[in-house]
Amino acid sequence: MKPKAQDEYVQIDDGPWAPFEGFATGGIKWRLLHVSPEMGSWTAIFDCPAGSSFATHIHTGPGEYFLYKGKMDIRGGEAAGGETARAPGYGFEASDVRHDRTNFPVDSAFYMTFLGPLAFLNEEDGSIIANVGWAEAQQVWDAFLQEQKSAAA
Ligand code: ZN
């Protein structure tokens, strides 16, 4: 038998934000809030300055988000036939959906739970550059915290 899962709590404004490097432009920062290995899920918040964007990706599994600040243009936004989320806004992303540039025209922030990894794509040929799931997210986040600790020591 397995032990019951433990409660967890994160005070969102009490710690550092990590730069979300490699798969975004414009200074997006993030904080990992929770991972659930057996669910294959991970939950994070993202702080996205005006003009920032995420690189092209596929949601391998479904996800749910809450945009609590600003505006998010998905698949080019309404003007290009996509979706524009405005805070306070909730969205469900279906499994296997592909998102070319996700843009933030104004300072924005959102909370999201992902089931399964995000597959970031090479825009030239559509091949997968990296899968970012709970394990990769946790590894990067832990390395960031470790770095913070060493810098402070
Ligand atoms: Zn997406």
PDB file of N, CA and C in Angstrom, residues 10 15-19 29-35 45 134-148:
ATOM      1  N   VAL A  10       2.195  26.677  -0.686  1.00  0.00           N
ATOM      2  CA  VAL A  10       3.249  27.576  -1.172  1.00  0.00           C
ATOM      3  C   VAL A  10       2.770  29.011  -1.031  1.00  0.00           C
ATOM      4  N   GLY A  15       9.060  34.171  -2.261  1.00  0.00           N
ATOM      5  CA  GLY A  15      10.304  33.604  -2.771  1.00  0.00           C
ATOM      6  C   GLY A  15      10.644  34.105  -4.161  1.00  0.00           C
ATOM      7  N   PRO A  16      11.767  33.618  -4.686  1.00  0.00           N
ATOM      8  CA  PRO A  16      12.238  34.089  -5.987  1.00  0.00           C
ATOM      9  C   PRO A  16      11.484  33.460  -7.158  1.00  0.00           C
ATOM     10  N   TRP A  17      11.496  34.146  -8.269  1.00  0.00           N
ATOM     11  CA  TRP A  17      10.954  33.626  -9.521  1.00  0.00           C
ATOM     12  C   TRP A  17      12.138  33.256 -10.403  1.00  0.00           C
ATOM     13  N   ALA A  18      12.033  32.154 -11.104  1.00  0.00           N
ATOM     14  CA  ALA A  18      13.111  31.723 -11.996  1.00  0.00           C
ATOM     15  C   ALA A  18      12.839  32.222 -13.410  1.00  0.00           C
ATOM     16  N   PRO A  19      13.898  32.569 -14.133  1.00  0.00           N
ATOM     17  CA  PRO A  19      13.684  32.889 -15.551  1.00  0.00           C
ATOM     18  C   PRO A  19      13.256  31.613 -16.285  1.00  0.00           C
ATOM     19  N   LYS A  29       9.023  34.774 -16.343  1.00  0.00           N
ATOM     20  CA  LYS A  29       9.515  34.135 -15.117  1.00  0.00           C
ATOM     21  C   LYS A  29       8.457  33.165 -14.611  1.00  0.00           C
ATOM     22  N   TRP A  30       8.891  32.191 -13.830  1.00  0.00           N
ATOM     23  CA  TRP A  30       7.943  31.195 -13.348  1.00  0.00           C
ATOM     24  C   TRP A  30       8.294  30.729 -11.951  1.00  0.00           C
ATOM     25  N   ARG A  31       7.317  30.108 -11.318  1.00  0.00           N
ATOM     26  CA  ARG A  31       7.529  29.412 -10.041  1.00  0.00           C
ATOM     27  C   ARG A  31       6.806  28.079 -10.125  1.00  0.00           C
ATOM     28  N   LEU A  32       7.526  27.019  -9.783  1.00  0.00           N
ATOM     29  CA  LEU A  32       6.889  25.700  -9.728  1.00  0.00           C
ATOM     30  C   LEU A  32       6.175  25.591  -8.385  1.00  0.00           C
ATOM     31  N   LEU A  33       4.912  25.207  -8.412  1.00  0.00           N
ATOM     32  CA  LEU A  33       4.126  25.124  -7.175  1.00  0.00           C
ATOM     33  C   LEU A  33       3.950  23.695  -6.689  1.00  0.00           C
ATOM     34  N   HIS A  34       3.806  22.766  -7.639  1.00  0.00           N
ATOM     35  CA  HIS A  34       3.503  21.384  -7.241  1.00  0.00           C
ATOM     36  C   HIS A  34       3.786  20.437  -8.393  1.00  0.00           C
ATOM     37  N   VAL A  35       4.256  19.240  -8.056  1.00  0.00           N
ATOM     38  CA  VAL A  35       4.313  18.170  -9.058  1.00  0.00           C
ATOM     39  C   VAL A  35       3.610  16.946  -8.484  1.00  0.00           C
ATOM     40  N   ILE A  45       3.088  28.897 -11.810  1.00  0.00           N
ATOM     41  CA  ILE A  45       2.600  30.217 -12.188  1.00  0.00           C
ATOM     42  C   ILE A  45       3.663  30.889 -13.040  1.00  0.00           C
ATOM     43  N   TRP A 134       6.622  17.001 -15.527  1.00  0.00           N
ATOM     44  CA  TRP A 134       6.831  17.258 -14.097  1.00  0.00           C
ATOM     45  C   TRP A 134       8.287  17.053 -13.680  1.00  0.00           C
ATOM     46  N   ALA A 135       8.949  16.021 -14.231  1.00  0.00           N
ATOM     47  CA  ALA A 135      10.314  15.702 -13.802  1.00  0.00           C
ATOM     48  C   ALA A 135      11.296  16.785 -14.259  1.00  0.00           C
ATOM     49  N   GLU A 136      11.156  17.207 -15.521  1.00  0.00           N
ATOM     50  CA  GLU A 136      12.049  18.239 -16.046  1.00  0.00           C
ATOM     51  C   GLU A 136      11.808  19.565 -15.332  1.00  0.00           C
ATOM     52  N   ALA A 137      10.519  19.884 -15.110  1.00  0.00           N
ATOM     53  CA  ALA A 137      10.181  21.137 -14.418  1.00  0.00           C
ATOM     54  C   ALA A 137      10.789  21.131 -13.018  1.00  0.00           C
ATOM     55  N   GLN A 138      10.639  20.011 -12.324  1.00  0.00           N
ATOM     56  CA  GLN A 138      11.165  19.915 -10.970  1.00  0.00           C
ATOM     57  C   GLN A 138      12.691  20.007 -10.951  1.00  0.00           C
ATOM     58  N   GLN A 139      13.332  19.379 -11.928  1.00  0.00           N
ATOM     59  CA  GLN A 139      14.797  19.402 -12.010  1.00  0.00           C
ATOM     60  C   GLN A 139      15.307  20.832 -12.203  1.00  0.00           C
ATOM     61  N   VAL A 140      14.690  21.540 -13.128  1.00  0.00           N
ATOM     62  CA  VAL A 140      15.104  22.920 -13.411  1.00  0.00           C
ATOM     63  C   VAL A 140      14.829  23.818 -12.205  1.00  0.00           C
ATOM     64  N   TRP A 141      13.660  23.613 -11.586  1.00  0.00           N
ATOM     65  CA  TRP A 141      13.289  24.437 -10.431  1.00  0.00           C
ATOM     66  C   TRP A 141      14.230  24.182  -9.246  1.00  0.00           C
ATOM     67  N   ASP A 142      14.528  22.905  -8.989  1.00  0.00           N
ATOM     68  CA  ASP A 142      15.438  22.568  -7.886  1.00  0.00           C
ATOM     69  C   ASP A 142      16.828  23.145  -8.127  1.00  0.00           C
ATOM     70  N   ALA A 143      17.297  23.071  -9.386  1.00  0.00           N
ATOM     71  CA  ALA A 143      18.614  23.623  -9.721  1.00  0.00           C
ATOM     72  C   ALA A 143      18.615  25.131  -9.481  1.00  0.00           C
ATOM     73  N   PHE A 144      17.524  25.785  -9.819  1.00  0.00           N
ATOM     74  CA  PHE A 144      17.412  27.232  -9.600  1.00  0.00           C
ATOM     75  C   PHE A 144      17.473  27.556  -8.103  1.00  0.00           C
ATOM     76  N   LEU A 145      16.737  26.807  -7.295  1.00  0.00           N
ATOM     77  CA  LEU A 145      16.734  27.052  -5.852  1.00  0.00           C
ATOM     78  C   LEU A 145      18.121  26.821  -5.254  1.00  0.00           C
ATOM     79  N   GLN A 146      18.801  25.780  -5.747  1.00  0.00           N
ATOM     80  CA  GLN A 146      20.142  25.454  -5.277  1.00  0.00           C
ATOM     81  C   GLN A 146      21.106  26.595  -5.572  1.00  0.00           C
ATOM     82  N   GLU A 147      20.965  27.123  -6.793  1.00  0.00           N
ATOM     83  CA  GLU A 147      21.777  28.253  -7.258  1.00  0.00           C
ATOM     84  C   GLU A 147      21.541  29.483  -6.369  1.00  0.00           C
ATOM     85  N   GLN A 148      20.293  29.729  -6.026  1.00  0.00           N
ATOM     86  CA  GLN A 148      19.935  30.856  -5.158  1.00  0.00           C
ATOM     87  C   GLN A 148      20.618  30.709  -3.800  1.00  0.00           C
TER      88      GLN A 148
END
